[in-house]
mmCIF file of C-alpha atoms in Angstrom:
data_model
loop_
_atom_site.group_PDB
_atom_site.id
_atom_site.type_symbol
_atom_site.label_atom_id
_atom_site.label_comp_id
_atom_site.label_asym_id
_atom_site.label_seq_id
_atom_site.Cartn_x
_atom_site.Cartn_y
_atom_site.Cartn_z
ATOM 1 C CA UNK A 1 15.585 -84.201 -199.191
ATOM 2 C CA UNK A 2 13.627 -81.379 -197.238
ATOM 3 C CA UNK A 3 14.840 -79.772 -194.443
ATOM 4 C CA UNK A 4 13.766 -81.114 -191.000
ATOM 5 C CA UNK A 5 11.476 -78.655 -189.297
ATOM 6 C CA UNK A 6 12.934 -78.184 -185.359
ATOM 7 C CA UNK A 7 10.919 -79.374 -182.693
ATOM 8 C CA UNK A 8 10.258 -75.983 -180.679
ATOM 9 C CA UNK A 9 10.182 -77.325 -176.829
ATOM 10 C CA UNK A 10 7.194 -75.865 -174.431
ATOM 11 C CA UNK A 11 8.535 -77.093 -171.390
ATOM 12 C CA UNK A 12 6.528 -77.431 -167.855
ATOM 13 C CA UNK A 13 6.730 -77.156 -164.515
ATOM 14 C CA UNK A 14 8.140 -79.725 -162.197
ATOM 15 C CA UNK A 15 5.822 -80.451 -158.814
ATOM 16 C CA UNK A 16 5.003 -83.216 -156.725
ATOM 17 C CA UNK A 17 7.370 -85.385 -159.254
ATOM 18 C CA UNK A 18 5.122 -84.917 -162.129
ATOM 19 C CA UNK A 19 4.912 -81.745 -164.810
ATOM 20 C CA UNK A 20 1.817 -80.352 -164.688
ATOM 21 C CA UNK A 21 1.054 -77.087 -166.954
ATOM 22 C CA UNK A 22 0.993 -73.659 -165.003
ATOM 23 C CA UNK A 23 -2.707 -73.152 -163.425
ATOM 24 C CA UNK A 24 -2.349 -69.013 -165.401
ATOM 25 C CA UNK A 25 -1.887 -71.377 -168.686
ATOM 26 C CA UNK A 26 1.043 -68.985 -169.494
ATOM 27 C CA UNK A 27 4.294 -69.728 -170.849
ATOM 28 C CA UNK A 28 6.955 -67.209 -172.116
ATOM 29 C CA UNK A 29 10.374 -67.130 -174.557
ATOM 30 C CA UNK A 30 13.444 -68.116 -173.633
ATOM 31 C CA UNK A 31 16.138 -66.925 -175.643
ATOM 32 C CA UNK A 32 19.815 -66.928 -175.339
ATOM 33 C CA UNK A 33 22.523 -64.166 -174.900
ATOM 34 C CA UNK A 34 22.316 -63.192 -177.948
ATOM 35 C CA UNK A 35 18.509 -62.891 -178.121
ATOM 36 C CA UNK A 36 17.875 -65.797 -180.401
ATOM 37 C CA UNK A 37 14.777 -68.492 -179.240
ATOM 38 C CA UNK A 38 16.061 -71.194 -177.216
ATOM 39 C CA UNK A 39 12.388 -72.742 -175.986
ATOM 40 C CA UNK A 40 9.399 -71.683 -173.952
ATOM 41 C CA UNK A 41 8.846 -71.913 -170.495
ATOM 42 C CA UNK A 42 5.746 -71.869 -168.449
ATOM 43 C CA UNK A 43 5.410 -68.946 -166.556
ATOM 44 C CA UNK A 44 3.923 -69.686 -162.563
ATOM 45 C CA UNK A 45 1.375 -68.350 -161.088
ATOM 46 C CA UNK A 46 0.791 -67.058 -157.186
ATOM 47 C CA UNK A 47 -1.495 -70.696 -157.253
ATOM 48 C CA UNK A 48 1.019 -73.061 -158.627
ATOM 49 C CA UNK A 49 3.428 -71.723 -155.865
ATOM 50 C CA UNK A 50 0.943 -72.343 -153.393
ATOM 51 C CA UNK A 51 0.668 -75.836 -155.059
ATOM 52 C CA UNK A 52 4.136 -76.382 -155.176
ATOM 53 C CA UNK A 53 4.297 -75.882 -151.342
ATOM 54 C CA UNK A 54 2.105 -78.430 -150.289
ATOM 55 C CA UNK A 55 3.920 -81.060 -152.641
ATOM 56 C CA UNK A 56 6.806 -80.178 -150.670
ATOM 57 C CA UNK A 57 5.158 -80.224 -147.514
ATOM 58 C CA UNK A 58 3.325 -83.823 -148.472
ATOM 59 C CA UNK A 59 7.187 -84.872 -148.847
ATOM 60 C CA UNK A 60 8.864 -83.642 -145.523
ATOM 61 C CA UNK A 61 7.726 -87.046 -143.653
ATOM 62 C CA UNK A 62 9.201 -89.281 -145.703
ATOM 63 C CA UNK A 63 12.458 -87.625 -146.951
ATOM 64 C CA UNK A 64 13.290 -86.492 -143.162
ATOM 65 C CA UNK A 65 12.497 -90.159 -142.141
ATOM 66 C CA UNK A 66 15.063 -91.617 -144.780
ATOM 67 C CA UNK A 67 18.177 -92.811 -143.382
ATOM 68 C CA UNK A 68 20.817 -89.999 -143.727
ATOM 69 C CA UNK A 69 22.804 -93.209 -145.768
ATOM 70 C CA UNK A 70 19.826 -93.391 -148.103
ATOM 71 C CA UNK A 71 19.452 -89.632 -148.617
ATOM 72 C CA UNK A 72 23.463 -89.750 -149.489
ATOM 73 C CA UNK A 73 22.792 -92.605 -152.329
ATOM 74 C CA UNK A 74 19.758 -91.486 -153.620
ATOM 75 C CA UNK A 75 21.589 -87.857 -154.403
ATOM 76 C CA UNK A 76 24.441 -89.519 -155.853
ATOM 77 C CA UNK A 77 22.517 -91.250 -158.084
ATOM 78 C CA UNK A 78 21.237 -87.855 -159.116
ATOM 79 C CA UNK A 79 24.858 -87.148 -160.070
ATOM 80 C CA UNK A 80 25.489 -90.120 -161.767
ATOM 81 C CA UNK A 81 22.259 -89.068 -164.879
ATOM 82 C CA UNK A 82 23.706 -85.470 -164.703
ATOM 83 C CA UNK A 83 26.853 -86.811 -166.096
ATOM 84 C CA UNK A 84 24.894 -88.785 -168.396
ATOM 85 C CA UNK A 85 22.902 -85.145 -169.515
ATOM 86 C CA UNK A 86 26.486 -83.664 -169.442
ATOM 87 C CA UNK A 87 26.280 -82.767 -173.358
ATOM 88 C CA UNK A 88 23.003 -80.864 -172.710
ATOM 89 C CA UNK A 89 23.761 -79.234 -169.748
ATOM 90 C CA UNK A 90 26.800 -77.942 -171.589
ATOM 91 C CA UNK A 91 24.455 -76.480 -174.635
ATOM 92 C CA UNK A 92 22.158 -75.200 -172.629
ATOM 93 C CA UNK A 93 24.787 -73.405 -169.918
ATOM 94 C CA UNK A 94 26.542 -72.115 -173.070
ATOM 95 C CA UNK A 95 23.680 -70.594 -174.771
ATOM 96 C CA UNK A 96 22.052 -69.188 -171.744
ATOM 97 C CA UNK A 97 25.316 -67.991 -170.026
ATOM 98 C CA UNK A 98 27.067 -66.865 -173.395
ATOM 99 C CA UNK A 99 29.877 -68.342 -172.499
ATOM 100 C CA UNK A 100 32.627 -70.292 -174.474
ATOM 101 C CA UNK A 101 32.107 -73.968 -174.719
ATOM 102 C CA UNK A 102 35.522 -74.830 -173.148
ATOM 103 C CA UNK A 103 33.748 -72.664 -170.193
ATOM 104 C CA UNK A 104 30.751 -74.464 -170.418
ATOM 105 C CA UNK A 105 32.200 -77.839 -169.676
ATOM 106 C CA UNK A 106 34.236 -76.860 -166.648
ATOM 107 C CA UNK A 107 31.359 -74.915 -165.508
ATOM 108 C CA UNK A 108 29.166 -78.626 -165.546
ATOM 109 C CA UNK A 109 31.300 -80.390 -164.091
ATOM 110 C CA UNK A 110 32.093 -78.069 -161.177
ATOM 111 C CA UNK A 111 28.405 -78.458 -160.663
ATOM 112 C CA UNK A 112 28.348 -81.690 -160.840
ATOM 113 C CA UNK A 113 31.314 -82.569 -158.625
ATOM 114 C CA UNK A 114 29.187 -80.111 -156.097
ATOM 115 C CA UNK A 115 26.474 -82.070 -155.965
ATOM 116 C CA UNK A 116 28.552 -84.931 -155.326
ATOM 117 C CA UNK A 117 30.368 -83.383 -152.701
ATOM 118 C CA UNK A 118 27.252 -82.061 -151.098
ATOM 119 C CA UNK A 119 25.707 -86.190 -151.185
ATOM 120 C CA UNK A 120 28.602 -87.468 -149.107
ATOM 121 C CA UNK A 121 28.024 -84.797 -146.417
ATOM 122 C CA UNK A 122 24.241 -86.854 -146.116
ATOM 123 C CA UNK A 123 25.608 -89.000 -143.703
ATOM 124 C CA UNK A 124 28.486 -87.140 -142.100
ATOM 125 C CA UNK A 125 27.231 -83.692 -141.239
ATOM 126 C CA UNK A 126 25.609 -85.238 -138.222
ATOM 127 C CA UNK A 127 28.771 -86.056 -136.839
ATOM 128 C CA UNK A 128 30.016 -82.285 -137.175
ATOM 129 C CA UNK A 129 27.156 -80.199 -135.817
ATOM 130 C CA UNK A 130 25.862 -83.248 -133.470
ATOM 131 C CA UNK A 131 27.005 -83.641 -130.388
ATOM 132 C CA UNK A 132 27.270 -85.797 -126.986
ATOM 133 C CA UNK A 133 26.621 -83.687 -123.903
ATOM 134 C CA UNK A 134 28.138 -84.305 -120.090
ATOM 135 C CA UNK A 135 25.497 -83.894 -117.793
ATOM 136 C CA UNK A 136 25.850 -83.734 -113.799
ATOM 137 C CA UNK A 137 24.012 -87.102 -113.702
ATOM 138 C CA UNK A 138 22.773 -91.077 -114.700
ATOM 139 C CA UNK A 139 21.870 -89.599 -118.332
ATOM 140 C CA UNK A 140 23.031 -89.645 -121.616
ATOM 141 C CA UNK A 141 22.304 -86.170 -123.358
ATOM 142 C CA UNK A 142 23.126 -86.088 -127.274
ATOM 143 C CA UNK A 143 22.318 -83.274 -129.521
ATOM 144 C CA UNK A 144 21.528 -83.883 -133.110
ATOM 145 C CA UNK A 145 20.418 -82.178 -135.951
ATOM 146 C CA UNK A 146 17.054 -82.367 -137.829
ATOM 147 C CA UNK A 147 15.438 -80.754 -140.856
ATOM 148 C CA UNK A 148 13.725 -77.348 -140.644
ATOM 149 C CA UNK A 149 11.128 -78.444 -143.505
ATOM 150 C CA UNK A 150 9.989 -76.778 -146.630
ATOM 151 C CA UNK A 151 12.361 -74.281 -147.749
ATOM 152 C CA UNK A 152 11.925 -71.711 -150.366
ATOM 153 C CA UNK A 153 14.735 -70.900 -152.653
ATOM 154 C CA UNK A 154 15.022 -68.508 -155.012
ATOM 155 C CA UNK A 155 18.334 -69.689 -157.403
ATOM 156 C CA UNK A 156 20.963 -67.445 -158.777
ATOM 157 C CA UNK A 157 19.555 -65.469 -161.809
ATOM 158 C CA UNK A 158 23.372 -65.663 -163.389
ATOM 159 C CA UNK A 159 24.585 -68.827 -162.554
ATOM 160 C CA UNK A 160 22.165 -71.050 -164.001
ATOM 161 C CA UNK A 161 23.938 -74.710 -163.136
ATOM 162 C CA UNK A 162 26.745 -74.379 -160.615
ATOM 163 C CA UNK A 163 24.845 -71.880 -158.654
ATOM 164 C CA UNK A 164 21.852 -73.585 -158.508
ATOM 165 C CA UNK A 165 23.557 -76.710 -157.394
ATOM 166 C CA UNK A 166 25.310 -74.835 -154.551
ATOM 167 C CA UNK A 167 21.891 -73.512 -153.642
ATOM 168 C CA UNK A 168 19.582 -76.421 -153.994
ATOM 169 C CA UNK A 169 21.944 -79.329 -153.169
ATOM 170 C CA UNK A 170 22.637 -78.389 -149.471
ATOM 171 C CA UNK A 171 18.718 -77.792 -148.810
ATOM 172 C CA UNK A 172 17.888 -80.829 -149.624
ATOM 173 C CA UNK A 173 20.827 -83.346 -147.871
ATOM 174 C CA UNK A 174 19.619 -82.499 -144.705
ATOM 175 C CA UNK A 175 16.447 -83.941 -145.187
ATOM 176 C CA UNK A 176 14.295 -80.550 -146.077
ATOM 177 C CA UNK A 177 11.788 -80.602 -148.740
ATOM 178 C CA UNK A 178 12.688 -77.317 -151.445
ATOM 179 C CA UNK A 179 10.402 -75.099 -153.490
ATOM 180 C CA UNK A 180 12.796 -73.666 -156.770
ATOM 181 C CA UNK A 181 12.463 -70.927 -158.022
ATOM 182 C CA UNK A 182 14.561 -70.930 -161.581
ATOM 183 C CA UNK A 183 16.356 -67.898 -163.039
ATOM 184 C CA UNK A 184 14.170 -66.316 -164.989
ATOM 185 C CA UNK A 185 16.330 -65.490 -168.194
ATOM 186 C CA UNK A 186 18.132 -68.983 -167.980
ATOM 187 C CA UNK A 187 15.689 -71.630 -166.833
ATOM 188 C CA UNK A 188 16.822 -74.122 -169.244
ATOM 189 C CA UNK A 189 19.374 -75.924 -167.143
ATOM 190 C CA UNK A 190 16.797 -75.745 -163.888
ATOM 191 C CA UNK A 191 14.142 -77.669 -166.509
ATOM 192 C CA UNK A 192 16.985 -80.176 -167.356
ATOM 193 C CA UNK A 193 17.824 -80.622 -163.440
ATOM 194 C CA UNK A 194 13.782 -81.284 -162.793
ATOM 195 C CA UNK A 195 13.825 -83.848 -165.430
ATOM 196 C CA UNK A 196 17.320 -85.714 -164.108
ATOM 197 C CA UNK A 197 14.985 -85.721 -160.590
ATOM 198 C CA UNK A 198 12.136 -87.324 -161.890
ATOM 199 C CA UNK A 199 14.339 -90.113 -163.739
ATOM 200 C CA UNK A 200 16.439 -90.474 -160.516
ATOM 201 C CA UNK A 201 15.373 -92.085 -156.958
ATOM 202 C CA UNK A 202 14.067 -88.528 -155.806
ATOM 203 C CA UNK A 203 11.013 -88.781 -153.970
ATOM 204 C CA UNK A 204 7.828 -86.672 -155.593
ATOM 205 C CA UNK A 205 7.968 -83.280 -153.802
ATOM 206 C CA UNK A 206 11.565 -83.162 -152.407
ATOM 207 C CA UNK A 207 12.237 -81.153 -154.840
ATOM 208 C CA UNK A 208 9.551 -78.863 -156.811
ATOM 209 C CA UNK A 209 10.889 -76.222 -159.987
ATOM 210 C CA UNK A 210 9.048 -73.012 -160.865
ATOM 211 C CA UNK A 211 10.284 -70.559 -163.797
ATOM 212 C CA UNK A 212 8.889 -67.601 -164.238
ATOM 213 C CA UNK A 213 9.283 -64.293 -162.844
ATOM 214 C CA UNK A 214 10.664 -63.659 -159.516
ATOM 215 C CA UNK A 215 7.617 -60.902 -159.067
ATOM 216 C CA UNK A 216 4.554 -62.920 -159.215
ATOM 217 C CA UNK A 217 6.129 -66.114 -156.897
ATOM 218 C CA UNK A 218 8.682 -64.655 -154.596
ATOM 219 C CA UNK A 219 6.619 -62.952 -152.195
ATOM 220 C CA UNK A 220 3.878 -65.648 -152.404
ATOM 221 C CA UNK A 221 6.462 -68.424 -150.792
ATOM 222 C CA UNK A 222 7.816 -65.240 -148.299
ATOM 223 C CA UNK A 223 4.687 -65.133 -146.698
ATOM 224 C CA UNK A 224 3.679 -68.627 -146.776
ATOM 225 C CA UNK A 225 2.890 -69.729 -143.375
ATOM 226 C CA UNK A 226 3.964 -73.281 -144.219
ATOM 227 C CA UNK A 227 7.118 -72.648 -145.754
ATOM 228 C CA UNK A 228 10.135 -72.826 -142.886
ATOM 229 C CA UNK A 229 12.568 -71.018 -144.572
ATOM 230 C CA UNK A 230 13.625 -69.260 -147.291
ATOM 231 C CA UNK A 231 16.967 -68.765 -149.344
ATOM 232 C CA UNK A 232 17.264 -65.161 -151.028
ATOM 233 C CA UNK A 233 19.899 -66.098 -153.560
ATOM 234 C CA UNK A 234 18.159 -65.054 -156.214
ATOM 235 C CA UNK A 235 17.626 -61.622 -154.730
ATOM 236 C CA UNK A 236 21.279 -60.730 -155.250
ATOM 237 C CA UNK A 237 21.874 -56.702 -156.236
ATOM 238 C CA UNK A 238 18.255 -56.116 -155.886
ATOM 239 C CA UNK A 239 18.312 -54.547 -152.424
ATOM 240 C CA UNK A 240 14.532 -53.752 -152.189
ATOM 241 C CA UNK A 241 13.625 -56.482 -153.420
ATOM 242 C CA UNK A 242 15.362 -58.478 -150.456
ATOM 243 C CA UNK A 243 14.255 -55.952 -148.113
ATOM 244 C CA UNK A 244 10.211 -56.755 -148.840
ATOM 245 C CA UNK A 245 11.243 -60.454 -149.186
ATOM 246 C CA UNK A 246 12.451 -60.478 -145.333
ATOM 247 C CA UNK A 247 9.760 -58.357 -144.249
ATOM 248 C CA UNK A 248 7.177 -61.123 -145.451
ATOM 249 C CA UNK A 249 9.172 -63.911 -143.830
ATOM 250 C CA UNK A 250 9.007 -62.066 -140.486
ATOM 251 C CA UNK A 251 5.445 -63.405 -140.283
ATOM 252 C CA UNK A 252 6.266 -66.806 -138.952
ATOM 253 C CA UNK A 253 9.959 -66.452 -138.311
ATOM 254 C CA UNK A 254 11.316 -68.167 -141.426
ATOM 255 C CA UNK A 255 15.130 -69.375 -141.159
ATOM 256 C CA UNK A 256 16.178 -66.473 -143.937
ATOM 257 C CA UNK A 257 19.695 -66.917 -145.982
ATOM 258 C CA UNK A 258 20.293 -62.979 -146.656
ATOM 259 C CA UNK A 259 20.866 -62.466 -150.366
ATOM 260 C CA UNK A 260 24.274 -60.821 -150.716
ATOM 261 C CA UNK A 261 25.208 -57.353 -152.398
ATOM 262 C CA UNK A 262 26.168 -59.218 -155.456
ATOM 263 C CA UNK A 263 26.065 -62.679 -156.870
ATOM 264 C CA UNK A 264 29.434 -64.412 -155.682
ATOM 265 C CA UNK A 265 31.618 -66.621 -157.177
ATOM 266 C CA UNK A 266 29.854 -70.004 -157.228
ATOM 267 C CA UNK A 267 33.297 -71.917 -157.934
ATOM 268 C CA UNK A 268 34.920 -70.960 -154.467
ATOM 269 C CA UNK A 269 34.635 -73.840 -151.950
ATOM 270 C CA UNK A 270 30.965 -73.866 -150.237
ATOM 271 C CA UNK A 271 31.426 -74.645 -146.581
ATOM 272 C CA UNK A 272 28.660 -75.908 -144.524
ATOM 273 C CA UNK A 273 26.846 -72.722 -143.701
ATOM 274 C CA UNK A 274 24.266 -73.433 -146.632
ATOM 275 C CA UNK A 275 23.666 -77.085 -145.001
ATOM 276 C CA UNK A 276 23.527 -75.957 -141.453
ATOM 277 C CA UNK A 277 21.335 -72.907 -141.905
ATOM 278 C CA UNK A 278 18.386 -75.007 -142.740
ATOM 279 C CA UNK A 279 18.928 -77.795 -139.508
ATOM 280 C CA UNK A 280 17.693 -77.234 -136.208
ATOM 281 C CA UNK A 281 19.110 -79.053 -133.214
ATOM 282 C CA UNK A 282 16.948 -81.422 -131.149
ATOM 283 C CA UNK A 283 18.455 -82.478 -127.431
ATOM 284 C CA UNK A 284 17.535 -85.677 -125.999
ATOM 285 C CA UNK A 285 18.244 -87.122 -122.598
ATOM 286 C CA UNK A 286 18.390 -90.620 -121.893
ATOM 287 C CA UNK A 287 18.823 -92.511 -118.557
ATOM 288 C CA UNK A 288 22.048 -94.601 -118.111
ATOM 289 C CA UNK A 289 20.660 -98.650 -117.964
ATOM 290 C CA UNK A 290 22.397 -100.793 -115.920
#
């Protein structure tokens, strides 16, 4: 019997919940860590991130208006297909990551389990940051969070699961449309996460995948006047980078999550900070009935 010829994978992008092509028509190889051809990837363009933000944008209204309950089911039910995609996670987090498979699997389900986590904090974090003020008066004055909008983030170029997770999960439970920009070495497991959201209950444009390289997209979503804030993760070691990153924010005051020295360890325990960075606080004051 002849040998099977492999199915070589030309993967898309992932915006406004479908997978269009990139506008440049461009796609390059993806290989693994030991240089051998994994798949190809399309390769955005300065016009597909542009794209990419008003998907996000068309989404704010409706995933901000969810019920924080609903936002909390609909991401667990992203959790539930990851685990059913555990097997290719694993290959593609081994191969990409050229780590052992034993690693592999404990690095999956740490990601999982953080996305998880991250969905039960939907409908909670509003009783941690919110508040009920006392006023000198017949008023009720409550504080409460709210989304800051589109938010660009720019995922770990190392950690290609877990760290994209602990980047992408907290952006979007508190009811903010995201713009992702993949690693651009491991994409694989960023392309596997796109197609787990468009097989889920995600909403089109919550969340929107580019892969790529950093260069030609980065700065494009730094300057974007519609984009509310942006996430510098990705930007880790590469001081100058950062530095021009923040300088282009500065044009409309974007919420900016500094990107550290160096990449940190993605399995310590997350906090809140990534949640709360991208909320704003709204105070309302109400008279007392009788």
């Amino acid at each position: 019997m002849a040998e099977r010829l492999a199915v070589k994978k030309t993967y898309k992008l992932y915006v406004g919940g479908k997978f269009p092509r990139s506008e440049s028509g461009r796609s390059y190889e993806v290989t693994d860590a030991k240089g051998r051809f994994l798949a190809n990837a399309a390769w955005a363009s300065r016009k597909d991130a542009r794209d990419a933000v008003v998907a996000a944008r068309k989404a704010v209204p409706g995933w901000s208006g969810a019920t924080a309950y609903n936002r909390g089911q609909v991401l667990y039910r992203v959790a539930e297909v990851m685990e059913g995609r555990h097997t290719q996670f694993v290959d593609e987090v081994a191969a990409g990551e050229g780590v052992a498979r034993a690693k592999a699997v404990s690095l999956v389900d740490e990601a999982i389990d953080r996305w998880v986590w991250y969905a039960g904090w939907a409908d909670k974090i509003a009783q941690v940051v919110g508040s009920s003020n006392p006023v000198a008066g017949p008023y009720f004055d409550f504080s409460v969070p709210e989304p800051t909008g589109v938010v660009a983030v720019l995922a770990p170029q190392r950690s290609s699961l877990l760290g994209l997770v602990s980047v992408l999960a907290p952006v979007v439970v508190g009811g903010n449309t995201a713009v992702l920009l993949a690693s651009a070495d491991r994409p694989l497991p960023a392309i596997t996460l796109s197609e787990v959201l468009a097989t889920s209950d995600v909403p089109g444009g919550v969340v929107n995948v580019l892969t790529g390289a950093l260069a030609d997209t980065a700065p494009v979503l730094a300057a974007h006047m519609d984009v509310n804030a942006v996430d510098l993760a990705g930007a880790a070691g590469d001081a100058e980078r950062a530095s021009a990153l923040e300088l282009a924010a500065a044009d409309n005051l974007k919420r900016v999550v500094r990107a550290p020295q160096a990449e940190p360890d993605w399995i310590a325990e997350p906090g809140l900070e990534r949640i709360t960075a991208y909320l704003e606080t709204k105070t309302v004051w109400h008279p007392v009935g009788v």
